[in-house]
Coordinates of N, CA and C in Angstrom, one line a residue:
E1 N -102.5 -81.0 -7.7 CA -102.0 -79.7 -8.3 C -100.9 -79.0 -7.3
Y2 N -101.2 -79.1 -6.1 CA -100.2 -78.5 -5.1 C -98.6 -79.2 -5.3
G3 N -98.7 -80.6 -5.4 CA -97.5 -81.2 -5.4 C -96.7 -80.9 -6.9
E4 N -97.6 -80.8 -8.0 CA -97.1 -80.2 -9.2 C -96.4 -78.9 -9.2
A5 N -97.2 -78.1 -8.4 CA -96.7 -76.7 -8.3 C -95.4 -76.5 -7.3
V6 N -95.3 -77.7 -6.4 CA -94.0 -77.6 -5.6 C -92.9 -78.2 -6.6
K7 N -92.9 -79.1 -7.2 CA -92.0 -79.6 -8.1 C -91.5 -78.6 -9.2
K8 N -92.6 -78.0 -9.8 CA -92.3 -76.8 -10.7 C -91.4 -75.6 -10.1
G9 N -91.8 -75.4 -8.9 CA -91.1 -74.4 -8.1 C -89.6 -74.7 -7.8
E10 N -89.4 -75.9 -7.2 CA -88.2 -76.6 -6.9 C -87.3 -76.5 -8.1
H11 N -87.9 -77.1 -9.3 CA -87.0 -77.1 -10.4 C -86.6 -75.7 -10.9
A12 N -87.4 -74.7 -10.9 CA -87.3 -73.4 -11.5 C -86.2 -72.7 -10.5
L13 N -86.3 -72.8 -9.2 CA -85.6 -72.0 -8.3 C -84.2 -72.7 -8.2
A14 N -84.0 -73.9 -8.3 CA -82.8 -74.7 -8.4 C -81.8 -74.3 -9.6
G15 N -82.6 -74.2 -10.7 CA -81.8 -73.7 -11.9 C -81.6 -72.1 -11.8
Y16 N -82.5 -71.5 -11.3 CA -82.3 -70.0 -11.0 C -81.0 -69.7 -10.1
Y17 N -80.9 -70.5 -8.9 CA -79.8 -70.5 -8.1 C -78.5 -70.8 -8.9
K18 N -78.6 -71.8 -9.5 CA -77.3 -72.3 -10.3 C -76.9 -71.2 -11.3
T19 N -77.9 -70.5 -11.8 CA -77.4 -69.5 -13.0 C -77.0 -68.3 -12.4
Y20 N -77.5 -67.9 -11.2 CA -77.2 -66.4 -10.8 C -76.4 -66.5 -9.5
S21 N -76.2 -67.6 -8.7 CA -75.6 -67.7 -7.3 C -74.4 -66.8 -7.3
K22 N -73.5 -66.8 -8.2 CA -72.1 -66.1 -8.2 C -72.2 -64.6 -8.2
E23 N -73.3 -64.1 -8.8 CA -73.4 -62.8 -9.1 C -74.5 -62.1 -8.2
M24 N -74.9 -62.7 -7.2 CA -76.0 -62.2 -6.3 C -75.4 -61.1 -5.4
I25 N -76.2 -59.9 -5.3 CA -75.7 -59.0 -4.4 C -76.6 -59.0 -3.1
P26 N -76.0 -59.1 -2.0 CA -76.8 -59.2 -0.8 C -77.8 -57.9 -0.7
A27 N -79.0 -58.2 -0.1 CA -80.0 -57.3 0.0 C -80.1 -56.4 1.2
M28 N -80.2 -55.1 1.1 CA -80.4 -54.2 2.3 C -81.8 -54.7 2.8
G29 N -82.8 -55.1 2.0 CA -84.0 -55.5 2.4 C -84.6 -56.3 1.5
N30 N -85.4 -57.5 1.9 CA -86.3 -58.1 1.2 C -87.7 -57.9 1.7
E31 N -88.6 -57.9 0.8 CA -89.9 -57.4 1.1 C -90.0 -56.1 1.8
F32 N -89.2 -55.2 1.4 CA -89.0 -53.9 2.0 C -90.2 -53.1 1.8
S33 N -91.1 -52.8 2.8 CA -92.4 -52.0 2.9 C -92.2 -50.6 3.0
I34 N -92.7 -49.9 1.9 CA -92.6 -48.4 2.2 C -94.1 -47.7 2.2
M35 N -94.2 -46.8 3.1 CA -95.4 -46.1 3.1 C -95.1 -44.5 3.3
V36 N -95.7 -43.7 2.3 CA -95.3 -42.3 2.4 C -96.6 -41.5 2.0
P37 N -96.7 -40.3 2.7 CA -97.7 -39.4 2.3 C -97.4 -38.7 1.0
F38 N -98.5 -38.6 -0.1 CA -98.3 -38.0 -1.2 C -99.3 -36.9 -1.4
P39 N -98.8 -35.6 -1.7 CA -99.7 -34.4 -1.9 C -100.5 -34.6 -3.2
V40 N -101.7 -34.4 -3.2 CA -102.7 -34.3 -4.3 C -103.2 -33.1 -4.5
G41 N -103.2 -32.2 -3.5 CA -103.9 -30.9 -3.5 C -103.3 -29.9 -2.5
Q42 N -103.7 -28.8 -2.5 CA -103.1 -27.9 -1.4 C -103.1 -28.4 0.0
D43 N -104.3 -29.0 0.4 CA -104.3 -29.5 1.9 C -104.7 -30.9 1.9
E44 N -104.4 -31.6 0.8 CA -105.0 -33.1 0.6 C -103.7 -34.0 0.3
S45 N -103.8 -35.2 0.9 CA -102.6 -36.1 0.6 C -103.4 -37.4 0.6
I46 N -102.6 -38.5 -0.1 CA -103.0 -39.8 0.0 C -101.8 -40.6 0.5
T47 N -101.9 -41.7 0.9 CA -100.9 -42.6 1.3 C -100.5 -43.5 0.1
L48 N -99.3 -43.5 -0.3 CA -98.8 -44.5 -1.4 C -98.0 -45.6 -0.5
R49 N -98.2 -46.8 -0.9 CA -97.8 -48.0 -0.3 C -97.2 -48.8 -1.3
G50 N -96.0 -49.6 -1.0 CA -95.4 -50.5 -1.9 C -94.6 -51.4 -1.1
V51 N -94.4 -52.6 -1.5 CA -93.4 -53.6 -1.1 C -92.7 -54.0 -2.0
L52 N -91.3 -53.6 -1.9 CA -90.2 -53.9 -2.9 C -89.6 -55.3 -2.5
D53 N -89.7 -56.2 -3.6 CA -89.1 -57.5 -3.4 C -87.8 -57.5 -2.8
K54 N -86.6 -56.9 -3.4 CA -85.3 -56.7 -2.9 C -84.8 -55.5 -3.2
V55 N -84.1 -54.9 -2.4 CA -83.4 -53.7 -2.5 C -81.9 -54.0 -2.2
E56 N -81.0 -53.7 -3.2 CA -79.7 -54.0 -3.2 C -79.0 -52.6 -3.0
I57 N -78.0 -52.6 -2.3 CA -77.2 -51.3 -1.9 C -76.0 -51.4 -3.0
I58 N -76.0 -50.4 -3.8 CA -74.9 -50.2 -4.8 C -73.8 -49.3 -4.2
S59 N -74.2 -48.4 -3.6 CA -73.2 -47.6 -2.8 C -73.9 -47.0 -1.6
Q60 N -73.4 -46.1 -0.8 CA -73.8 -45.6 0.6 C -75.3 -45.2 0.4
D61 N -75.8 -44.3 -0.7 CA -77.1 -43.9 -0.8 C -77.8 -44.5 -2.0
Q62 N -77.1 -45.2 -2.9 CA -77.7 -45.5 -4.0 C -78.0 -47.0 -4.1
V63 N -79.2 -47.5 -4.6 CA -79.7 -48.9 -4.6 C -80.2 -49.3 -5.9
R64 N -80.3 -50.5 -6.0 CA -81.1 -51.1 -7.3 C -82.1 -51.9 -6.7
V65 N -83.3 -51.8 -7.2 CA -84.5 -52.6 -6.8 C -84.7 -53.8 -7.8
V66 N -85.1 -55.0 -7.3 CA -85.2 -56.1 -8.0 C -86.6 -56.5 -7.7
D67 N -87.4 -56.7 -8.7 CA -88.7 -57.2 -8.7 C -88.8 -58.6 -9.3
Y68 N -89.2 -59.6 -8.7 CA -89.1 -60.9 -9.1 C -90.6 -61.2 -9.7
K69 N -90.5 -62.0 -10.8 CA -91.7 -62.3 -11.4 C -91.7 -63.9 -11.8
T70 N -92.9 -64.5 -11.6 CA -93.1 -65.8 -12.1 C -93.8 -65.8 -13.4
G71 N -93.7 -66.9 -14.0 CA -94.3 -67.1 -15.3 C -93.6 -67.0 -16.3
S72 N -93.8 -66.9 -17.7 CA -92.9 -66.9 -18.8 C -92.0 -65.7 -18.9
P73 N -90.9 -65.7 -19.0 CA -90.0 -64.5 -19.1 C -90.5 -63.6 -20.3
Q74 N -90.5 -62.2 -20.2 CA -91.0 -61.3 -21.2 C -89.8 -60.7 -21.8
S75 N -90.0 -60.2 -23.0 CA -89.0 -59.5 -23.7 C -88.8 -58.0 -23.0
R76 N -87.7 -57.4 -23.4 CA -87.6 -55.8 -22.9 C -88.7 -55.0 -23.3
N77 N -89.1 -55.2 -24.6 CA -90.1 -54.3 -25.1 C -91.6 -54.7 -24.6
A78 N -91.7 -55.9 -24.2 CA -93.0 -56.3 -23.6 C -93.1 -55.7 -22.2
I79 N -92.0 -55.7 -21.4 CA -92.0 -55.1 -20.2 C -92.2 -53.5 -20.3
L80 N -91.8 -52.8 -21.2 CA -92.0 -51.4 -21.4 C -93.2 -51.2 -22.0
G81 N -94.1 -52.3 -22.4 CA -95.3 -51.9 -23.1 C -95.4 -51.6 -24.4
K82 N -94.2 -51.9 -25.2 CA -94.1 -51.5 -26.6 C -94.5 -52.7 -27.5
T83 N -95.3 -53.8 -27.1 CA -95.8 -54.8 -28.0 C -97.2 -54.7 -27.8
K84 N -97.9 -55.4 -28.8 CA -99.3 -55.4 -29.0 C -100.1 -56.0 -27.9
T85 N -99.6 -57.0 -27.2 CA -100.2 -57.7 -26.1 C -99.5 -57.1 -24.8
S86 N -98.8 -56.1 -24.6 CA -98.3 -55.9 -23.4 C -98.9 -54.5 -22.8
S87 N -98.9 -54.4 -21.6 CA -99.5 -53.1 -20.9 C -98.5 -52.1 -20.5
G88 N -97.3 -52.8 -20.1 CA -96.3 -51.8 -19.6 C -96.4 -51.6 -18.0
D89 N -97.1 -52.5 -17.3 CA -97.4 -52.7 -16.0 C -96.1 -53.0 -15.4
Y90 N -95.2 -53.7 -15.7 CA -94.0 -54.0 -15.1 C -93.1 -52.8 -15.0
W91 N -93.1 -52.2 -16.1 CA -92.4 -50.8 -16.3 C -92.9 -49.8 -15.1
R92 N -94.1 -49.7 -15.1 CA -94.8 -48.7 -14.3 C -94.6 -49.1 -12.8
Q93 N -94.4 -50.2 -12.6 CA -94.1 -50.7 -11.2 C -92.8 -50.2 -10.8
L94 N -91.8 -50.3 -11.6 CA -90.3 -49.8 -11.4 C -90.4 -48.4 -11.3
V95 N -91.1 -47.6 -12.0 CA -91.3 -46.2 -11.8 C -91.8 -45.9 -10.5
F96 N -92.9 -46.6 -10.2 CA -93.5 -46.4 -8.9 C -92.3 -46.7 -7.7
Y97 N -91.8 -47.7 -7.8 CA -90.7 -47.7 -6.9 C -89.8 -46.7 -6.6
K98 N -89.2 -46.1 -7.8 CA -88.4 -45.1 -7.7 C -89.2 -43.9 -7.1
L99 N -90.5 -43.6 -7.4 CA -91.2 -42.6 -6.6 C -91.3 -42.8 -5.2
L100 N -91.4 -43.9 -4.7 CA -91.6 -44.4 -3.4 C -90.3 -44.1 -2.6
L101 N -89.2 -44.5 -3.2 CA -87.7 -44.4 -2.6 C -87.5 -42.9 -2.5
S102 N -87.9 -42.1 -3.7 CA -87.5 -40.7 -3.5 C -88.2 -40.0 -2.6
M103 N -89.4 -40.4 -2.0 CA -90.0 -39.9 -0.8 C -89.8 -40.5 0.4
Y104 N -89.1 -41.8 0.4 CA -88.8 -42.6 1.7 C -87.7 -41.9 2.6
E105 N -87.9 -41.4 3.8 CA -86.9 -40.9 4.6 C -86.2 -39.7 4.0
G106 N -87.0 -38.8 3.3 CA -86.5 -37.5 2.8 C -85.6 -38.0 1.7
G107 N -85.8 -39.0 0.7 CA -85.1 -39.3 -0.5 C -83.7 -39.8 -0.1
R108 N -83.6 -40.6 1.2 CA -82.4 -41.2 1.5 C -81.7 -42.1 0.6
Y109 N -82.5 -42.9 -0.1 CA -81.8 -43.7 -1.3 C -82.3 -43.1 -2.6
E110 N -81.4 -43.4 -3.4 CA -81.6 -43.1 -4.9 C -81.6 -44.4 -5.6
M111 N -82.8 -44.5 -6.3 CA -82.9 -45.8 -7.1 C -82.0 -45.6 -8.5
V112 N -81.0 -46.3 -8.7 CA -80.1 -45.9 -9.8 C -80.7 -46.9 -11.0
S113 N -81.3 -48.1 -10.6 CA -81.8 -48.9 -11.6 C -82.9 -49.8 -10.9
G114 N -83.6 -50.3 -11.9 CA -84.6 -51.5 -11.4 C -84.6 -52.7 -12.2
M115 N -84.6 -53.9 -11.7 CA -84.5 -55.0 -12.5 C -85.7 -55.8 -12.4
I116 N -86.3 -56.3 -13.6 CA -87.3 -57.3 -13.5 C -86.6 -58.6 -13.6
D117 N -86.8 -59.6 -12.6 CA -86.0 -60.8 -12.7 C -87.0 -62.0 -12.7
F118 N -87.1 -62.7 -13.8 CA -87.9 -63.7 -14.0 C -87.3 -65.1 -13.4
V119 N -88.0 -65.7 -12.3 CA -87.4 -66.8 -11.6 C -87.8 -68.1 -12.3
E120 N -88.6 -68.1 -13.4 CA -88.9 -69.3 -14.1 C -88.0 -69.3 -15.5
P121 N -87.6 -70.4 -16.0 CA -87.0 -70.4 -17.3 C -88.0 -70.2 -18.4
D122 N -87.4 -69.8 -19.7 CA -88.2 -69.9 -20.8 C -88.3 -71.4 -21.3
R123 N -88.8 -71.6 -22.4 CA -89.0 -73.0 -22.8 C -87.7 -73.7 -23.2
K124 N -86.6 -73.0 -23.4 CA -85.3 -73.5 -23.8 C -84.3 -73.5 -22.5
G125 N -85.0 -73.3 -21.2 CA -84.3 -73.4 -20.0 C -83.5 -72.3 -19.6
R126 N -83.7 -71.1 -20.4 CA -82.8 -69.9 -20.2 C -83.7 -68.9 -19.2
Y127 N -82.9 -68.5 -18.2 CA -83.3 -67.4 -17.4 C -83.2 -66.0 -17.9
R128 N -84.0 -65.0 -17.5 CA -84.0 -63.7 -18.1 C -84.2 -62.5 -17.0
Q129 N -83.2 -61.7 -17.0 CA -83.3 -60.4 -16.2 C -83.2 -59.3 -17.2
E130 N -83.9 -58.3 -16.8 CA -84.0 -57.0 -17.5 C -83.8 -55.7 -16.6
E131 N -82.7 -55.1 -16.8 CA -82.4 -53.9 -16.0 C -82.8 -52.7 -16.6
F132 N -83.2 -51.7 -16.0 CA -83.7 -50.3 -16.5 C -83.3 -49.3 -15.6
S133 N -82.9 -48.1 -16.3 CA -82.8 -46.9 -15.6 C -84.3 -46.1 -15.8
V134 N -84.4 -45.5 -14.7 CA -85.9 -44.9 -14.7 C -85.4 -43.4 -14.4
S135 N -85.8 -42.4 -15.3 CA -85.7 -41.1 -15.3 C -86.5 -40.3 -14.4
D136 N -86.1 -39.2 -13.8 CA -86.9 -38.3 -13.1 C -88.0 -37.9 -13.9
G137 N -88.1 -37.7 -15.4 CA -89.2 -37.5 -16.0 C -90.1 -38.4 -16.0
D138 N -89.7 -39.6 -15.9 CA -90.7 -40.8 -15.8 C -91.5 -40.8 -14.7
V139 N -90.8 -40.4 -13.5 CA -91.3 -40.3 -12.2 C -92.3 -39.1 -12.2
E140 N -91.9 -38.0 -12.7 CA -92.8 -36.8 -12.9 C -94.2 -37.1 -13.6
E141 N -94.1 -37.8 -14.6 CA -95.3 -38.3 -15.4 C -96.2 -39.2 -14.5
L142 N -95.6 -40.0 -13.8 CA -96.4 -40.9 -12.8 C -96.9 -40.2 -11.7
K143 N -96.3 -39.2 -11.1 CA -96.9 -38.2 -10.1 C -98.1 -37.5 -10.5
E144 N -98.1 -36.9 -11.8 CA -99.2 -36.2 -12.3 C -100.3 -37.4 -12.6
L145 N -100.0 -38.5 -13.1 CA -101.3 -39.6 -13.3 C -101.8 -40.0 -12.0
I146 N -101.0 -40.0 -10.8 CA -101.5 -40.3 -9.5 C -102.3 -39.1 -9.0
R147 N -101.8 -37.9 -9.1 CA -102.6 -36.8 -8.8 C -103.9 -36.7 -9.4
K148 N -103.9 -36.9 -10.8 CA -105.3 -36.7 -11.5 C -106.2 -38.0 -11.0
S149 N -105.6 -39.1 -10.9 CA -106.5 -40.1 -10.5 C -107.0 -39.9 -9.2
A150 N -106.4 -39.4 -8.2 CA -106.8 -39.1 -6.8 C -107.7 -38.2 -6.7
R151 N -107.5 -37.1 -7.6 CA -108.5 -36.0 -7.7 C -109.9 -36.5 -8.1
D152 N -109.8 -37.2 -9.3 CA -110.9 -37.9 -9.9 C -111.7 -38.7 -9.0
I153 N -111.1 -39.4 -8.0 CA -111.8 -40.2 -7.0 C -112.4 -39.4 -5.8
I154 N -111.5 -38.4 -5.5 CA -111.8 -37.3 -4.4 C -113.2 -36.6 -4.7
D155 N -113.1 -36.2 -6.1 CA -114.2 -35.4 -6.5 C -115.4 -36.2 -7.2
L156 N -115.1 -37.4 -7.2 CA -116.1 -38.3 -7.8 C -116.4 -38.0 -9.4
S157 N -115.4 -37.4 -10.0 CA -115.7 -37.0 -11.4 C -115.5 -38.1 -12.4
F158 N -115.0 -39.2 -11.7 CA -114.8 -40.5 -12.5 C -116.0 -41.2 -12.9
W159 N -117.1 -40.9 -11.9 CA -118.4 -41.5 -12.0 C -119.1 -41.3 -13.3
D160 N -119.1 -40.2 -13.9 CA -119.9 -40.0 -15.2 C -118.9 -40.2 -16.5
A161 N -117.6 -40.5 -16.1 CA -116.8 -40.7 -17.3 C -117.2 -42.0 -18.0
P162 N -117.1 -42.1 -19.2 CA -117.4 -43.2 -20.1 C -116.4 -44.3 -19.8
C163 N -116.9 -45.5 -20.1 CA -116.0 -46.7 -19.7 C -115.6 -47.2 -21.0
D164 N -114.4 -47.4 -21.1 CA -113.8 -48.0 -22.4 C -113.5 -49.4 -22.2
P165 N -114.5 -50.4 -23.0 CA -114.3 -51.9 -22.9 C -112.7 -52.3 -23.3
K166 N -111.9 -51.5 -24.0 CA -110.9 -51.9 -24.4 C -109.8 -51.9 -23.3
K167 N -110.1 -51.1 -22.2 CA -109.2 -50.7 -21.1 C -109.8 -51.5 -19.9
S168 N -111.0 -51.7 -19.9 CA -111.7 -52.3 -18.6 C -112.7 -53.5 -19.0
H169 N -112.4 -54.6 -18.0 CA -113.3 -55.6 -18.3 C -114.5 -55.4 -17.5
F170 N -114.7 -54.3 -16.8 CA -115.8 -54.0 -15.8 C -116.8 -53.1 -16.3
C171 N -116.7 -52.7 -17.7 CA -117.8 -51.7 -18.2 C -119.1 -52.0 -18.0
H172 N -119.4 -53.3 -18.2 CA -120.8 -53.8 -17.9 C -121.3 -53.5 -16.4
L173 N -120.4 -53.8 -15.4 CA -120.6 -53.4 -14.0 C -121.0 -52.0 -14.0
H174 N -120.0 -51.2 -14.5 CA -120.2 -49.6 -14.4 C -121.6 -49.1 -14.9
K175 N -122.0 -49.7 -16.1 CA -123.4 -49.4 -16.7 C -124.3 -49.7 -15.8
L176 N -124.3 -51.0 -15.2 CA -125.3 -51.6 -14.4 C -125.5 -50.7 -13.2
I177 N -124.4 -50.3 -12.4 CA -124.5 -49.5 -11.5 C -125.0 -48.2 -11.6
Q178 N -124.7 -47.5 -12.8 CA -125.1 -46.1 -13.2 C -126.7 -46.4 -13.3
Q179 N -127.0 -47.4 -14.0 CA -128.5 -47.4 -14.2 C -129.4 -47.6 -13.1
N180 N -128.9 -48.3 -12.0 CA -129.6 -48.6 -10.8 C -129.4 -47.3 -9.8
T181 N -128.6 -46.5 -10.1 CA -128.5 -45.3 -9.2 C -129.0 -43.9 -9.8
S182 N -129.6 -44.1 -11.1 CA -130.2 -43.0 -11.7 C -131.5 -42.8 -11.3

């Protein structure tokens, strides 16, 4: 299995390099790690952490974040969570990266775009990249979701909330734990 994976990776990356080598932008950082405090209440904060695959400098204070993905390339709508089988997780990840960068070193870098870059070709041998602009409104929505989730955890209010099996594969575990702690 390991040998097959190495061959598959070599083939995919060779094709990827051949496809994009002339348009690659040097990175400010690869595996760029960010850790920032995030306020969730008057006197409470949590730490947000992320590792950005690649940060490209567009201008002095503007950057593009590239997030590499393996597996079958997805359509733009699938990335955005607009198809029946997609969750929008890749899109939320780009929004999260913009949030992290907005808080990093006092907002030193503005993320002007985020790219999902699939390093494996589709069945026809084509590579796919999808670039997105992330609005401040998108970031504000995510901030509210993070604050609400953090408050639910800090206050333990999530504990008695019903579990939706359509959203979680762990409802059976939730029910079992509640039964054993009652």
